[in-house]
Short mmCIF file of C-alpha atoms in Angstrom, two decimals:
data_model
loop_
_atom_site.label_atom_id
_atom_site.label_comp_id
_atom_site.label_asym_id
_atom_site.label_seq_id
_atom_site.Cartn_x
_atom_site.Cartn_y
_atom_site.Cartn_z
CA UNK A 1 168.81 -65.97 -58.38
CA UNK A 2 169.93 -62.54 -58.89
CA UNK A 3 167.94 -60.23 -62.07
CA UNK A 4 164.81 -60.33 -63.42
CA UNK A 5 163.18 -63.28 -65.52
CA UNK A 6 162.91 -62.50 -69.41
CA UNK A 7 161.26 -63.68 -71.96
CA UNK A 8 162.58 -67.30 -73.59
CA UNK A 9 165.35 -66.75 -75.94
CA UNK A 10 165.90 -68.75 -79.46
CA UNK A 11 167.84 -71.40 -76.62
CA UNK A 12 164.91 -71.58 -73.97
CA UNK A 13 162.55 -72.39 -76.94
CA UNK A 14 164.67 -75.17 -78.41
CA UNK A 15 164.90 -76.95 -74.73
CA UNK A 16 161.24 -76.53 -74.55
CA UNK A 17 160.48 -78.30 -77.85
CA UNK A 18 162.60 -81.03 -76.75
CA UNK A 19 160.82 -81.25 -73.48
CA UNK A 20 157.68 -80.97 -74.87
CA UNK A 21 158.25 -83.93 -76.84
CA UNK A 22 160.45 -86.04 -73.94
CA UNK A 23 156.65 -85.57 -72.51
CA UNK A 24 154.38 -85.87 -75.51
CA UNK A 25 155.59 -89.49 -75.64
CA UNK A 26 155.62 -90.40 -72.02
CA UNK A 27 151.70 -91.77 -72.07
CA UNK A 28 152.83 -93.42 -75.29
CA UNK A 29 155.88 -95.32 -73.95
CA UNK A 30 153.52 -96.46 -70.82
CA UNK A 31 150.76 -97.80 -72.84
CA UNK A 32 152.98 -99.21 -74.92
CA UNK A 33 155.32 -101.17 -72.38
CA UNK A 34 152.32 -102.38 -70.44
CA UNK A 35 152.07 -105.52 -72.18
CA UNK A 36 155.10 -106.56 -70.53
CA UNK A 37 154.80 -104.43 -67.21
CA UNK A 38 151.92 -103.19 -65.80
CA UNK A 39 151.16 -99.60 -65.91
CA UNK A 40 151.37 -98.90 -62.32
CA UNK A 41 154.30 -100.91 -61.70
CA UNK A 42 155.98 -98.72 -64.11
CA UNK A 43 154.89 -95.76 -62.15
CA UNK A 44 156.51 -97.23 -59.11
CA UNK A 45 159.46 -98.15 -60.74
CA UNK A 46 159.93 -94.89 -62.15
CA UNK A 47 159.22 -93.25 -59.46
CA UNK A 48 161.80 -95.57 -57.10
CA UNK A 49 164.60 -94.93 -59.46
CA UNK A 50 163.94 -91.51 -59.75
CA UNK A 51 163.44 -90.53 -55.90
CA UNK A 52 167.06 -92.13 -55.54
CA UNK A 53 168.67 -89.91 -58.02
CA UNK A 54 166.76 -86.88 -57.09
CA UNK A 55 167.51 -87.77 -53.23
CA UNK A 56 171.15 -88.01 -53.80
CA UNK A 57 170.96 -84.83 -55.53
CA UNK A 58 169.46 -83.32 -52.51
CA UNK A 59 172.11 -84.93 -50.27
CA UNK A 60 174.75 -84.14 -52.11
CA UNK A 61 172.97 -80.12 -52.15
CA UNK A 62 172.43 -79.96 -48.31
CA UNK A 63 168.69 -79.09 -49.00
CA UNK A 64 166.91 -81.65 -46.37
CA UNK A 65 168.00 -79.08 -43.98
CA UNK A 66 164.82 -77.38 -44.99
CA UNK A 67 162.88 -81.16 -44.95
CA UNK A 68 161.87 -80.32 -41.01
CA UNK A 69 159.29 -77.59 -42.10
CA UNK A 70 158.06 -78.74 -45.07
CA UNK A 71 157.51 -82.83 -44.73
CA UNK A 72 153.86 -82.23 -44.16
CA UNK A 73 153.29 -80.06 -47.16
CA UNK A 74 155.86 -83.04 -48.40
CA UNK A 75 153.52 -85.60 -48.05
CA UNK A 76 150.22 -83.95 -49.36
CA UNK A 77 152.22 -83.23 -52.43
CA UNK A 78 153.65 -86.66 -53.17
CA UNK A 79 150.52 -88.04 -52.09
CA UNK A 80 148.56 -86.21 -54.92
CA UNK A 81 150.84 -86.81 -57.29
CA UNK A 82 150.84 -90.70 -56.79
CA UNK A 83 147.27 -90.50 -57.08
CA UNK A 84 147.96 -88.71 -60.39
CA UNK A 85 149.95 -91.62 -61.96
CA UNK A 86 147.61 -94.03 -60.68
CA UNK A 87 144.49 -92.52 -62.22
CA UNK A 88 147.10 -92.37 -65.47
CA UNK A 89 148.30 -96.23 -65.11
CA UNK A 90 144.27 -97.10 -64.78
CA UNK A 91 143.42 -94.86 -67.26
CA UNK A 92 145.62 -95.72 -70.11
CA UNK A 93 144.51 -99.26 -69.60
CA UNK A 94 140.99 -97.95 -70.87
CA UNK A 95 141.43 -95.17 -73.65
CA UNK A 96 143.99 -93.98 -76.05
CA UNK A 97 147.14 -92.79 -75.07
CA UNK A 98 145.94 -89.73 -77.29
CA UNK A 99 143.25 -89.13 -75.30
CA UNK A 100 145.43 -89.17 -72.20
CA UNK A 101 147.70 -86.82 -73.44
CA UNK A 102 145.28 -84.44 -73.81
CA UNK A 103 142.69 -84.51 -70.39
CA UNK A 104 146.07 -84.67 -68.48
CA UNK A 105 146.93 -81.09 -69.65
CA UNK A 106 143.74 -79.45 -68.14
CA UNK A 107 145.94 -79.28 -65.17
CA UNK A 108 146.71 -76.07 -65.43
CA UNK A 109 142.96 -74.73 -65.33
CA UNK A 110 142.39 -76.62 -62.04
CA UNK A 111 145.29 -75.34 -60.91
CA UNK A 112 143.83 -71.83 -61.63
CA UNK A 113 140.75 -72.69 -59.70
CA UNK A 114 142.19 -73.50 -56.81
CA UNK A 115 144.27 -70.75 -56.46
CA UNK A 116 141.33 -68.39 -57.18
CA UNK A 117 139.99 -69.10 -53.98
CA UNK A 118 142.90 -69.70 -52.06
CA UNK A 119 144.97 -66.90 -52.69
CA UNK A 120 143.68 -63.28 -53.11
CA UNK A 121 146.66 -62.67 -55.73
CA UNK A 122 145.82 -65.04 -57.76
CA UNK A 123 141.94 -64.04 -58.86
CA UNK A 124 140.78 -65.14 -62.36
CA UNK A 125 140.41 -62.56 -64.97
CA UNK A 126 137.12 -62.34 -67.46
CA UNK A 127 139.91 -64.14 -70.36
CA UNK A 128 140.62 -66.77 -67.73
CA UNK A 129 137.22 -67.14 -67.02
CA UNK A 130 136.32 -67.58 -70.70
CA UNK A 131 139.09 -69.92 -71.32
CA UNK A 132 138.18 -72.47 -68.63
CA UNK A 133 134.32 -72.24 -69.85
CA UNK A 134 136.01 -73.24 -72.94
CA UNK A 135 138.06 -75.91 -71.51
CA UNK A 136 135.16 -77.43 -69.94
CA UNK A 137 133.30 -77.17 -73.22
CA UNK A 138 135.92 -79.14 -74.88
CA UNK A 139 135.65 -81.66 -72.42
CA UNK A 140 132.15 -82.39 -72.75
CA UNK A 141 132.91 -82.13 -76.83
CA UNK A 142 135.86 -84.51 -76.16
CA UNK A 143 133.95 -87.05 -74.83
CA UNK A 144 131.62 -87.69 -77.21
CA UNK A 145 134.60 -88.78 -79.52
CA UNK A 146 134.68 -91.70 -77.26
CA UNK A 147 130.92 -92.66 -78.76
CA UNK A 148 129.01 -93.81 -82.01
CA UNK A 149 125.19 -92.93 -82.60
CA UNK A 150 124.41 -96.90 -81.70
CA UNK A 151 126.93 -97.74 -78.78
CA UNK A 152 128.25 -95.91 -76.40
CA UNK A 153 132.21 -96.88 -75.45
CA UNK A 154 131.95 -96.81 -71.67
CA UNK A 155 135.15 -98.43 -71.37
CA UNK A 156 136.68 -95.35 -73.24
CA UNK A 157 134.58 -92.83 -71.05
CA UNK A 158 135.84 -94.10 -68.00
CA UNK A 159 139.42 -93.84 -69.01
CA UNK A 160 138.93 -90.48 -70.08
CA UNK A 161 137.30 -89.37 -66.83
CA UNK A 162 140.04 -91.09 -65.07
CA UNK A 163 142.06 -88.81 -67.17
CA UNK A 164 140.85 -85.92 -66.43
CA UNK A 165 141.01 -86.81 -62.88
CA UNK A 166 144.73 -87.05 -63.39
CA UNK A 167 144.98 -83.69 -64.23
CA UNK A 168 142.34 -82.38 -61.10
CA UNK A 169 145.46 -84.29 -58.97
CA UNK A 170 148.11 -82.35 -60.97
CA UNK A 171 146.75 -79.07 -60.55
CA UNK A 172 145.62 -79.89 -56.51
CA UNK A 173 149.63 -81.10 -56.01
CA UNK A 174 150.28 -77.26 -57.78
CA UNK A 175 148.31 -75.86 -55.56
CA UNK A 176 149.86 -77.34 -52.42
CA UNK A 177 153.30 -76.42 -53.59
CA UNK A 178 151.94 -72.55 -54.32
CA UNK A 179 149.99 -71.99 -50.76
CA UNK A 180 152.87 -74.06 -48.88
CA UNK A 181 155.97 -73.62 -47.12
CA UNK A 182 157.19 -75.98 -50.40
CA UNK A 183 156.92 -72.61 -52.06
CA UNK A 184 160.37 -71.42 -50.88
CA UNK A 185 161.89 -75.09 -50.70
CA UNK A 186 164.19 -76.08 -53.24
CA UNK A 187 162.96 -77.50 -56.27
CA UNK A 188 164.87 -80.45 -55.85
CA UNK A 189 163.71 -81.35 -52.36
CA UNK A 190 159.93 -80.76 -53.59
CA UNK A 191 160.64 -83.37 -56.28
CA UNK A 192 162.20 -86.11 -53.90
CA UNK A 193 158.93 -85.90 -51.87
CA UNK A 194 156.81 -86.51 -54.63
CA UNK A 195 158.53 -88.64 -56.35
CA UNK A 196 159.29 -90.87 -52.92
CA UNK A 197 155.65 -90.57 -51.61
CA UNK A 198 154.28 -91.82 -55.12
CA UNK A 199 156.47 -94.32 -55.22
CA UNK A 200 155.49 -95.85 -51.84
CA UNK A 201 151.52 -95.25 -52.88
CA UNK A 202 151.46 -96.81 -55.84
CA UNK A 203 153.71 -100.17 -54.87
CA UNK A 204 151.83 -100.87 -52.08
CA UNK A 205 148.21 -100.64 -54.46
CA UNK A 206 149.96 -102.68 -56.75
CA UNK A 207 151.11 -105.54 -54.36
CA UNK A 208 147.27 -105.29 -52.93
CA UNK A 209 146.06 -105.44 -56.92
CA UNK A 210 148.36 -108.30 -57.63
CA UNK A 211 149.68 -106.19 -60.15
CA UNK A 212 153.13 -106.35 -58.23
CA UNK A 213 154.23 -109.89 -60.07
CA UNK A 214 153.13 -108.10 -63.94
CA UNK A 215 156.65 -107.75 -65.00
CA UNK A 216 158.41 -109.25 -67.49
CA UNK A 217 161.63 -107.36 -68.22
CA UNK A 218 161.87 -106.89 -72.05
CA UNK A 219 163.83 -104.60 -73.30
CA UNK A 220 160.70 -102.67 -74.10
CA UNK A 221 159.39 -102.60 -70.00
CA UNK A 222 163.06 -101.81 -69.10
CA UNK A 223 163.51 -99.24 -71.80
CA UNK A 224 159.78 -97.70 -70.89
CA UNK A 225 161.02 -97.69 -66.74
CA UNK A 226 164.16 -95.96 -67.50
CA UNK A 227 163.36 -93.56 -69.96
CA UNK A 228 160.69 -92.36 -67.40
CA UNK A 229 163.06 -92.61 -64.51
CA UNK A 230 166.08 -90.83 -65.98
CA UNK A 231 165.11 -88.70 -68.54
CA UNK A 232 161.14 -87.73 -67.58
CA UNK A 233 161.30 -87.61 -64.04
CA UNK A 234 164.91 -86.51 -63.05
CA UNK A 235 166.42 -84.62 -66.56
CA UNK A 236 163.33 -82.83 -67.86
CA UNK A 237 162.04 -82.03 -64.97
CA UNK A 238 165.04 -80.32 -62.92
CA UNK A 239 165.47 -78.44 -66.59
CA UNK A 240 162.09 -77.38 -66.24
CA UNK A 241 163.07 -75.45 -62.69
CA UNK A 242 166.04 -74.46 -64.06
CA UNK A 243 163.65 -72.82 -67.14
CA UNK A 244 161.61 -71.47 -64.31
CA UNK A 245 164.07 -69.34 -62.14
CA UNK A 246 165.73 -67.78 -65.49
CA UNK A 247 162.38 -66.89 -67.62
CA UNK A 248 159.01 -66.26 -67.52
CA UNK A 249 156.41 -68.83 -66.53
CA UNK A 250 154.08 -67.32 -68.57
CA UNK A 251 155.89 -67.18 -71.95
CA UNK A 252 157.37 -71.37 -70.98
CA UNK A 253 153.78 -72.24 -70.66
CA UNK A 254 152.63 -71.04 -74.36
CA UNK A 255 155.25 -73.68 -75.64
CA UNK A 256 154.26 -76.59 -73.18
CA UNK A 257 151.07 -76.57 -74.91
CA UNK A 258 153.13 -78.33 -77.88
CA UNK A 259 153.04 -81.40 -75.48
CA UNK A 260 149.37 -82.88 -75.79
CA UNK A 261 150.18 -82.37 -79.60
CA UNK A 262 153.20 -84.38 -79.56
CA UNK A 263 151.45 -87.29 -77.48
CA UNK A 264 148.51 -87.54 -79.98
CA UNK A 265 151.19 -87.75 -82.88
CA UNK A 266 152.81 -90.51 -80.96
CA UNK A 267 149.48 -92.53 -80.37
CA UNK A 268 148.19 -92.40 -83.86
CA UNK A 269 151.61 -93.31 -85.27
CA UNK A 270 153.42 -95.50 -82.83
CA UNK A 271 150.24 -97.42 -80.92
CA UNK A 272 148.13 -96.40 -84.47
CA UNK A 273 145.08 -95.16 -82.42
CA UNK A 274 142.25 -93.45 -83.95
CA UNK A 275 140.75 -90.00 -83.79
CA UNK A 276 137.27 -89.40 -83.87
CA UNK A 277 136.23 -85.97 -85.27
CA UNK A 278 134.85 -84.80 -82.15
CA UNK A 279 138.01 -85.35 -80.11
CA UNK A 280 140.33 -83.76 -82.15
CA UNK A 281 137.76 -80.86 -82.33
CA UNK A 282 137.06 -81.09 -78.20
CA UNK A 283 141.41 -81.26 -77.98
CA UNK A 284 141.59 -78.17 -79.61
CA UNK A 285 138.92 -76.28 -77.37
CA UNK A 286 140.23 -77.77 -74.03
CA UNK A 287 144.04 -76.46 -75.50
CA UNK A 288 142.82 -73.17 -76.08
CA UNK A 289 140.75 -72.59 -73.16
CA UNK A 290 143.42 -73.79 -71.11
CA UNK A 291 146.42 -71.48 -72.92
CA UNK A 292 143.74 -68.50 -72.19
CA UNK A 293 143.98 -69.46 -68.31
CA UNK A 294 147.84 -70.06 -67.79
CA UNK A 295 149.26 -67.64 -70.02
CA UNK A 296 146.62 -64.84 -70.03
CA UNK A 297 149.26 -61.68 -69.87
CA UNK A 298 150.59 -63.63 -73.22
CA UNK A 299 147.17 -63.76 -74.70
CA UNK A 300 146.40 -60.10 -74.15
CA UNK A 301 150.06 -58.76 -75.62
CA UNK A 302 149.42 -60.50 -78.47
CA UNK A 303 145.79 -59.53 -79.23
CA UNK A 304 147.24 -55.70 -78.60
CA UNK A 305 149.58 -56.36 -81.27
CA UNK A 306 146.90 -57.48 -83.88
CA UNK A 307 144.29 -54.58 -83.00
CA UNK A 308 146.43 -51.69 -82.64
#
């Protein structure tokens, strides 16, 4: 792409607010659905349908000419990011869909981790550093929504560690793709690998669960599969490059942070979950700390503008 990035225009931001909520609702549609389809078999599905239309995209491009050096970074990737929708699929089957939406999103601060010590150009700042001490503070604040002075909810704990786990594999499957040769691969080609890979993972754990035969194809479980398919994995996410190569990551990132907030919305209407007063207090800690570590540059401009 020829020219410099710039910063997201009145259009950028109105395809990110529709992203953010094609995403915001994703954990909601899954937990929804998996009465009639388990959640991992919708990850496979989605995934299967997706790889196909992503892989005939990539045909159709000529990119698997770049396939021979990359297929081992390939597989790392795709095999992180099945492991992500499987600790999502498990996960959802044990907390809120709220509380999903928001541990998924610390991705981005274990993305920064890894890349701290990995890659001398990407060193945390002090900010950064502060914002993922937040983070982890909101976390542990998080948590004890999922508890009551006389019982503790294991059953919710659990699915929120499994969530945050989730995220851990989303930011590990960013960090492959940044310290990779998938760094220069097309976008498209990096997306068929995970998309394929996952898709392979997670069918074969759900034929050795039994989870494989869990389908009953309502129009609910095939609306949930192909909303994920089409317009999560294959629209919003090749719109998401295409956001990428024409402005800034930095600026895109402030207004992904809409997602989590979108997804809680979702759960306490849709799936009418409740929200304890520490989560919602421990959401808006891990949010912030994690907006301080992805979009730090942002952060500072703007605290310039309010003290000078």
């Amino acid at each position: 792409m020829n020219g410099a990035r710039k910063s997201p225009d009145a259009f950028a931001l109105q395809i990110m607010l529709v992203l953010c909520l094609i995403w915001g609702c994703q954990q909601v549609l899954i937990k929804w659905a998996a009465v009639d389809i388990a959640p991992v078999m919708q990850a496979a599905l989605r995934n299967c349908i997706a790889a196909l239309l992503v892989g005939s995209l990539v045909v159709w491009r000529g990119d698997f000419k770049q396939a021979g050096h990359t297929w081992k970074a390939g597989l790392l990737a795709g095999g992180l990011f099945g492991l992500e929708f499987l600790f999502i699929a498990e996960g959802l089957k044990l907390t809120s869909a709220a509380h999903m939406s928001v541990f998924l999103y610390t991705a981005p601060m274990f993305t920064a981790l890894g890349l701290h010590f990995i890659l001398p150009s990407e060193r945390l700042r002090l900010l950064q550093w502060f914002g993922i001490l937040l983070a982890f503070g909101g976390i542990v604040v998080a948590f004890a929504g999922g508890m009551s002075f006389e019982q503790i909810d294991h059953r919710m704990l659990l699915g929120d560690a499994l969530g945050v786990l989730a995220g851990l594999a989303w930011g590990a499957t960013t960090v492959v793709i940044r310290c990779s040769r998938l760094s220069e691969a097309p976008a498209s080609l990096t997306l068929f690998y995970q998309l394929a890979i996952g898709f392979a993972g997670l069918l074969l754990i759900a034929l050795l669960s039994g989870q494989i035969g869990a389908v009953a194809l309502t129009p609910l479980a095939v609306g949930s599969v192909l909303f994920q398919a089409v317009v999560v994995s294959f629209i919003s996410y090749l719109t998401w490059f295409w956001l990428l190569r024409k402005y800034l990551a930095s600026n895109l990132a402030v207004f992904s942070f809409i997602t989590p907030l979108f997804g809680v919305t979702f759960g306490v209407l849709l799936l009418d979950e409740p929200l304890s007063v520490n989560f919602v207090l421990g959401a808006m800690m891990v949010l912030a700390g994690v907006l301080l570590v992805s979009a730090e540059p942002w952060v500072k401009q703007q605290l310039r503008k309010l003290v000078g």
